[in-house]
PDB file of C-alpha atoms in Angstrom:
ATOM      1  CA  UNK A   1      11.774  -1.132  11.513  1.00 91.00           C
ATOM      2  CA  UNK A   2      11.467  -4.300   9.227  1.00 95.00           C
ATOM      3  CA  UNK A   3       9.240  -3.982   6.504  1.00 96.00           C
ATOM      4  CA  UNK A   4       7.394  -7.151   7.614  1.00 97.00           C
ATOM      5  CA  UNK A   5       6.859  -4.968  10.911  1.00 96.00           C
ATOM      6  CA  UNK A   6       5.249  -2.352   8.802  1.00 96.00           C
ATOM      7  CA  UNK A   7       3.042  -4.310   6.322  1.00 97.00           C
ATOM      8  CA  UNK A   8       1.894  -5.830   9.814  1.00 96.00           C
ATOM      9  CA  UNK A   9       1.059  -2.601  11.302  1.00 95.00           C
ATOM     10  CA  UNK A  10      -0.227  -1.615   7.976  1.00 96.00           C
ATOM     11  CA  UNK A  11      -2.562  -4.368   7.855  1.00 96.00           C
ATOM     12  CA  UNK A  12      -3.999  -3.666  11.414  1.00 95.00           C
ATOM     13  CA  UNK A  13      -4.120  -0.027  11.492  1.00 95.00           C
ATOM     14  CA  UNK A  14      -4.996   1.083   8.338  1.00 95.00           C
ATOM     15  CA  UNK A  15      -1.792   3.929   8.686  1.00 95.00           C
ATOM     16  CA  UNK A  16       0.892   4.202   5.926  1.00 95.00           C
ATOM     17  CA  UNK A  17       3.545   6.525   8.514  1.00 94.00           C
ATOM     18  CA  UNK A  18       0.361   7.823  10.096  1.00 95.00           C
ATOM     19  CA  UNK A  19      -1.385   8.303   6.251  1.00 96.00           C
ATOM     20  CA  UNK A  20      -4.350   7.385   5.998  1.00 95.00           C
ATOM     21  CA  UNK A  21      -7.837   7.249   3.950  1.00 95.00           C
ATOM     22  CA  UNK A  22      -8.807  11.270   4.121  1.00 94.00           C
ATOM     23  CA  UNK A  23      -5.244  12.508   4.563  1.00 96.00           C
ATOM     24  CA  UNK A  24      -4.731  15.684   3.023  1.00 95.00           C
ATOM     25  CA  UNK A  25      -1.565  15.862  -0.179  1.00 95.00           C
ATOM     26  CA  UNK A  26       0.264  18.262   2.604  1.00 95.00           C
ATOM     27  CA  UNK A  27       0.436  15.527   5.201  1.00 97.00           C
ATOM     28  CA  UNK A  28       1.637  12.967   3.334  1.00 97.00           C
ATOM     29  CA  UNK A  29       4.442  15.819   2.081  1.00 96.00           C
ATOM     30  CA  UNK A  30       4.798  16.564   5.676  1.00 96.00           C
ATOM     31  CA  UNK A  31       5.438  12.487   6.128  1.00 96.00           C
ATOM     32  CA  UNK A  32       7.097  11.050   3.230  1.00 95.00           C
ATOM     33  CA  UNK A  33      10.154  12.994   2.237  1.00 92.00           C
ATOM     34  CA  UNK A  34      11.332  10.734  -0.742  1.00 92.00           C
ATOM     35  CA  UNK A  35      11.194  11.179  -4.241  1.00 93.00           C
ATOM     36  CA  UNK A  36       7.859  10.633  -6.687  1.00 95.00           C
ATOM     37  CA  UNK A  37       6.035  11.502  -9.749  1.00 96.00           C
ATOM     38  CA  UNK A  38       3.132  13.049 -10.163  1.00 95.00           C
ATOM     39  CA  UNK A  39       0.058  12.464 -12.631  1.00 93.00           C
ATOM     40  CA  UNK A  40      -2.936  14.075 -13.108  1.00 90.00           C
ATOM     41  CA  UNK A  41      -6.026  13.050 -14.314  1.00 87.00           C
ATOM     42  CA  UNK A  42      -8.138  15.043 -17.217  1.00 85.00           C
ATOM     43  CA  UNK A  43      -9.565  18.342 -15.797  1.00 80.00           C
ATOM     44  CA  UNK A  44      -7.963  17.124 -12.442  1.00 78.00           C
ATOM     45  CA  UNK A  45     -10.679  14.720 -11.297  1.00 87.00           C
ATOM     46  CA  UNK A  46      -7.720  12.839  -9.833  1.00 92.00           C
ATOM     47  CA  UNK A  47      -4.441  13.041  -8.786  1.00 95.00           C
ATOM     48  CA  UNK A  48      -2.083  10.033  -8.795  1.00 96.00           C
ATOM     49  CA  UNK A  49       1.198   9.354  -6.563  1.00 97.00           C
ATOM     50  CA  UNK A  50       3.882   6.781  -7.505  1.00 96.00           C
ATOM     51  CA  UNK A  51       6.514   6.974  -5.004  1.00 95.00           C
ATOM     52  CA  UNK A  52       7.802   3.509  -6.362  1.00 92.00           C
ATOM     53  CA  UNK A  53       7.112   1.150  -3.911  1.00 94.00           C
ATOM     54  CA  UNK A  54       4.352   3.209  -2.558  1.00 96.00           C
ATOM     55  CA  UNK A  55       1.536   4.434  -4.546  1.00 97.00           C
ATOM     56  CA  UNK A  56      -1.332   7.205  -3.348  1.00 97.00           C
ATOM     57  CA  UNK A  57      -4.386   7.953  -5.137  1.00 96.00           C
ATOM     58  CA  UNK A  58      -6.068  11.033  -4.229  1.00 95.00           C
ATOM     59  CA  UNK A  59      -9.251  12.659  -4.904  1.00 93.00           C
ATOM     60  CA  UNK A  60      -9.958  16.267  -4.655  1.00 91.00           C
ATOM     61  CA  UNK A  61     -11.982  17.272  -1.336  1.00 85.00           C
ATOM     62  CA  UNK A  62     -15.316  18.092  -1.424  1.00 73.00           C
ATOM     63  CA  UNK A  63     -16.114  22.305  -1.294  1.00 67.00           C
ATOM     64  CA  UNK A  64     -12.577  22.338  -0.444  1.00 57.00           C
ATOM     65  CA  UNK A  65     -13.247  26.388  -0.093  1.00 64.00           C
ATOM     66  CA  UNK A  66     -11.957  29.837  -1.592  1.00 66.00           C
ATOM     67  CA  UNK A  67      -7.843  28.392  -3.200  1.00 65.00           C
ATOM     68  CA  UNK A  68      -6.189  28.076  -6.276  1.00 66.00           C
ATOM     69  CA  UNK A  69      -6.850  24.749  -6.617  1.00 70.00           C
ATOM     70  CA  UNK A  70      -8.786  21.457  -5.250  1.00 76.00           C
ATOM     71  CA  UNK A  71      -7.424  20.115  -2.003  1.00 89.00           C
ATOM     72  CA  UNK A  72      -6.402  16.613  -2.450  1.00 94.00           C
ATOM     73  CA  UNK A  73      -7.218  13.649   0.091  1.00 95.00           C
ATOM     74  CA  UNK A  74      -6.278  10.101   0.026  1.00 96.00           C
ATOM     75  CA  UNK A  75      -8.690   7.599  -1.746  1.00 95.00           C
ATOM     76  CA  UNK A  76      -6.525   4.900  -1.475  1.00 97.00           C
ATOM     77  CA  UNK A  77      -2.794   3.690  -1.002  1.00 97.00           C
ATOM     78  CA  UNK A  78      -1.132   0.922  -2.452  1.00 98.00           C
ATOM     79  CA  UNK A  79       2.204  -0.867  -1.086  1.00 97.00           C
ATOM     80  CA  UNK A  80       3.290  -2.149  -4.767  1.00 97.00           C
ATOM     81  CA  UNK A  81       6.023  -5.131  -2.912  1.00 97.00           C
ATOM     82  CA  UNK A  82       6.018  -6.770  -6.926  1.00 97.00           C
ATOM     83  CA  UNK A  83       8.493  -3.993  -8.063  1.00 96.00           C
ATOM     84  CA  UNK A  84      11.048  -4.906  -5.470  1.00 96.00           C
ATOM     85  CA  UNK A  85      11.765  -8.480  -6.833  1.00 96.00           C
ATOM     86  CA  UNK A  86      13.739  -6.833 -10.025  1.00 95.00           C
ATOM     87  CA  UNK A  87      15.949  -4.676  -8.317  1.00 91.00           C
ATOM     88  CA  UNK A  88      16.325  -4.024  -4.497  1.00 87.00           C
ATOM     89  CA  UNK A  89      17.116  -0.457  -4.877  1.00 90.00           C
ATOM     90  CA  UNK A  90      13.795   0.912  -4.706  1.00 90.00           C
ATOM     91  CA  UNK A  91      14.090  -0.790  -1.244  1.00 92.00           C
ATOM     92  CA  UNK A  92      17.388   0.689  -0.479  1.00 93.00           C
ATOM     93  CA  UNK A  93      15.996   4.377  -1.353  1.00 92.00           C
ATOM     94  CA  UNK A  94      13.030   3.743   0.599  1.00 93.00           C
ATOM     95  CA  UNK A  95      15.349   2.455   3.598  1.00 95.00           C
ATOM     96  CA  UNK A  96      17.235   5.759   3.656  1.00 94.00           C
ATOM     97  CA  UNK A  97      14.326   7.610   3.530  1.00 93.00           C
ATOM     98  CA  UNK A  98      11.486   6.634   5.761  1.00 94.00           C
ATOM     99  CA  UNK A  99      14.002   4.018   8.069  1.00 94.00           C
ATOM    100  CA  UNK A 100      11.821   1.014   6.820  1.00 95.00           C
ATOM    101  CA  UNK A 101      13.746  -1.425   5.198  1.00 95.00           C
ATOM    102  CA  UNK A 102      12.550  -4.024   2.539  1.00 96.00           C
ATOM    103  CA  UNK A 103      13.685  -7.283   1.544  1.00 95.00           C
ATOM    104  CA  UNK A 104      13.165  -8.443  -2.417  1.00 95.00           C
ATOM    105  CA  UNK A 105      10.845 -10.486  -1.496  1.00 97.00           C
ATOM    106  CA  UNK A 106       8.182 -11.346   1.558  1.00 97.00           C
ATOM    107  CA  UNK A 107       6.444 -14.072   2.049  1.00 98.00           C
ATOM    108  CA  UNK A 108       2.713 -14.455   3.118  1.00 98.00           C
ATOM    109  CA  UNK A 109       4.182 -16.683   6.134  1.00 97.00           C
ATOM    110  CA  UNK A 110       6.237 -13.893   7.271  1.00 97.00           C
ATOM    111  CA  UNK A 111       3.592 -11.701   7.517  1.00 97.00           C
ATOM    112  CA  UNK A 112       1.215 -13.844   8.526  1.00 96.00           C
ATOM    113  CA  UNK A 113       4.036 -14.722  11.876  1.00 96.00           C
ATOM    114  CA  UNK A 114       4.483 -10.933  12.044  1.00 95.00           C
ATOM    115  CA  UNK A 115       0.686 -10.601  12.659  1.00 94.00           C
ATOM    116  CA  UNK A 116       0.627 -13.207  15.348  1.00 92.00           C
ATOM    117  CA  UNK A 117       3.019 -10.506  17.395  1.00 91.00           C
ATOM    118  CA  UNK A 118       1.366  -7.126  16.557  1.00 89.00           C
ATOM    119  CA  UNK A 119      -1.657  -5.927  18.431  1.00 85.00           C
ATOM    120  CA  UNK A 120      -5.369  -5.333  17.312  1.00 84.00           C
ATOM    121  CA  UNK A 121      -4.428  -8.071  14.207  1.00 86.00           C
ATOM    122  CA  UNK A 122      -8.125  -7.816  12.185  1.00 89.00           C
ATOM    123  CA  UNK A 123      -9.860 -10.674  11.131  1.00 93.00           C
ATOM    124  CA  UNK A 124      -8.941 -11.475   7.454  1.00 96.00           C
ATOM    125  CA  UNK A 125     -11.560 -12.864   4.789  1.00 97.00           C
ATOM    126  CA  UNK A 126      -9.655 -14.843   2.281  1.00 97.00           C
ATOM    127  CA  UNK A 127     -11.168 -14.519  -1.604  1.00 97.00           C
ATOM    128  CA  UNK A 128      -9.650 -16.240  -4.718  1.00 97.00           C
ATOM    129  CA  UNK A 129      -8.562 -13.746  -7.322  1.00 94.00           C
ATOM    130  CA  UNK A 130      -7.343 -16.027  -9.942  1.00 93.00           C
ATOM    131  CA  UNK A 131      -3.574 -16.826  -9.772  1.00 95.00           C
ATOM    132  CA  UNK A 132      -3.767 -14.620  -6.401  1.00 97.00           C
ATOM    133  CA  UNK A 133      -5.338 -14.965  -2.807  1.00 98.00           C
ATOM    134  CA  UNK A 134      -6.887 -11.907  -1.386  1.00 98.00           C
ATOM    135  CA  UNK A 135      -6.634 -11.412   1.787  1.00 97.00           C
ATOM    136  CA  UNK A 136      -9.416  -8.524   3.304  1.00 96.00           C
ATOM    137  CA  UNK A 137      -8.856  -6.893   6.221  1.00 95.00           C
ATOM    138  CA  UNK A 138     -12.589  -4.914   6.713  1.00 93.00           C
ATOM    139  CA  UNK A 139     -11.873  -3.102  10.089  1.00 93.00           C
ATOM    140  CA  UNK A 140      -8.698  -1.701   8.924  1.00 95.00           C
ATOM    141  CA  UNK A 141     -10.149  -1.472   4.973  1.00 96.00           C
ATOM    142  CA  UNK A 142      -7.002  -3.102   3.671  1.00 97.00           C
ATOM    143  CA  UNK A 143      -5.936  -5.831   1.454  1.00 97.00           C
ATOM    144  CA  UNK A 144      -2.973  -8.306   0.731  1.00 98.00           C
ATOM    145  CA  UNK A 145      -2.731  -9.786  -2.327  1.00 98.00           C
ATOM    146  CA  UNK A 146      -0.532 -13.307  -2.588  1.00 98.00           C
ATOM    147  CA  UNK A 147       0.845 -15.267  -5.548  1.00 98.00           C
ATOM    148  CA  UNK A 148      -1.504 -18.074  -5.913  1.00 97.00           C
ATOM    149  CA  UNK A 149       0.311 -19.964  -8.560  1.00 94.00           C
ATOM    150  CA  UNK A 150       2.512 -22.934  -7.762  1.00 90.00           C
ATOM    151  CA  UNK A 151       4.552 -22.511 -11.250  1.00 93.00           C
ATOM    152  CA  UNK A 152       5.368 -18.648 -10.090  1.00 93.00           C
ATOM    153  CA  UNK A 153       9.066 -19.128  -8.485  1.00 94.00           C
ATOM    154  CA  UNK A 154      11.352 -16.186  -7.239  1.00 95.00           C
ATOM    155  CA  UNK A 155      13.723 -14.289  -9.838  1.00 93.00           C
ATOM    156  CA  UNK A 156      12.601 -11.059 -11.503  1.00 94.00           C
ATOM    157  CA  UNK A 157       9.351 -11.505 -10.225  1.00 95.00           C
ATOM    158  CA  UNK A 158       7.138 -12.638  -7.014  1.00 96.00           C
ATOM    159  CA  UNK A 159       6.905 -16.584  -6.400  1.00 97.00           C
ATOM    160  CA  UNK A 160       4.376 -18.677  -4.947  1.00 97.00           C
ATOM    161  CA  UNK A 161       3.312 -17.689  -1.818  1.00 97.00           C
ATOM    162  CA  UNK A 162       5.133 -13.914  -1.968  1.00 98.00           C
ATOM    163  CA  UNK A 163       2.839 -10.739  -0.936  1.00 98.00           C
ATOM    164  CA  UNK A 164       1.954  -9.074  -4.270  1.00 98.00           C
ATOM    165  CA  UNK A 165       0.649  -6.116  -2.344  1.00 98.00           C
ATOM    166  CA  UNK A 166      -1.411  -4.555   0.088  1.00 98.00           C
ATOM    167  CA  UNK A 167      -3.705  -2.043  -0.462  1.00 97.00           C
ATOM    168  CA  UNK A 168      -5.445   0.476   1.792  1.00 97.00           C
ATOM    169  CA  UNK A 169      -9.383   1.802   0.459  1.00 93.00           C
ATOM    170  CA  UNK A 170     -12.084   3.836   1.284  1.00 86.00           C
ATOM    171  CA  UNK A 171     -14.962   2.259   3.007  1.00 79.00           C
ATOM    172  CA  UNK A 172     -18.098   2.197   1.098  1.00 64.00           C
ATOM    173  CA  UNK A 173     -20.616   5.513   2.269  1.00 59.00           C
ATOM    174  CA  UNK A 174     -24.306   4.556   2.697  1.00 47.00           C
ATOM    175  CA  UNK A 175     -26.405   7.298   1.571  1.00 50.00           C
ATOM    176  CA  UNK A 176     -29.127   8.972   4.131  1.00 47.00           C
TER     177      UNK A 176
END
């Protein structure tokens, strides 16, 4: 699969390889077999991901039960497409791993086309975030964010009109 076929997917599902918001720590072992670090937060109030070009943020489950420790569920994810544009072997190790390969760079037009093919594509409210566009997906709780800045050009770093990154949330609880 392309990695413009993914972020599309991404964007309209809300499912990082069938991760999402709630997950449990062992299913995203169970679907991500590639190498990360690991930080936790003081007195483990949260637990952090960084699998390089994919980051998790989890939060430990409420009454998670008799255990050893908290059971961990997603809060969010974050697909962090910046820290390609360096050095495409982040992309390369994520190709061998999960079959998804990733170009340096993507443009919001290629995703944007990709989303015209995939099915269920959400409606998208656009917000300026200063030197990025934000593009909110609220049925599938995630976000793209583009480089809004017409001096930005490709190199080390995202240009104009290159997907930042997209990042999946939680959706806001309403108390009873």
């Amino acid at each position: 699969m392309t990695g413009v076929e993914f972020l599309a997917s991404f964007l309209a599902t809300g499912e990082l390889h069938g991760l999402r918001v709630g997950s449990t720590l062992a299913e995203v072992d169970r679907a991500l077999r590639h190498p990360f670090v690991d930080v936790v937060g003081e007195e483990g109030a949260w637990l952090r991901r960084d699998y390089g070009l994919v980051e998790f943020a989890f939060n430990p489950k409420p009454d998670p039960g008799p255990g050893p420790g908290p059971e961990w569920v997603v809060a969010t994810a974050t697909i962090q497409l910046h820290r390609l544009a360096p050095d495409d072997g982040p992309a390369r190790s994520w190709a061998r791993s999960t079959g998804v390969g990733f170009p340096r760079y993507t443009s919001w037009e290629e995703l944007r086309d990709a989303l015209s093919r995939t099915h269920g594509v959400p409606e998208l409210k656009v917000t300026d975030q200063g030197g990025f566009l934000q593009y909110r997906a609220a049925s599938s709780h995630v976000s793209v964010l583009v480089v809004d800045d017409g001096d930005e050009e490709r190199g080390d770093r995202v240009g104009h009109g290159d997907v930042w990154s997209l990042d999946l949330w939680a959706p806001l609880r309403t108390g009873r």
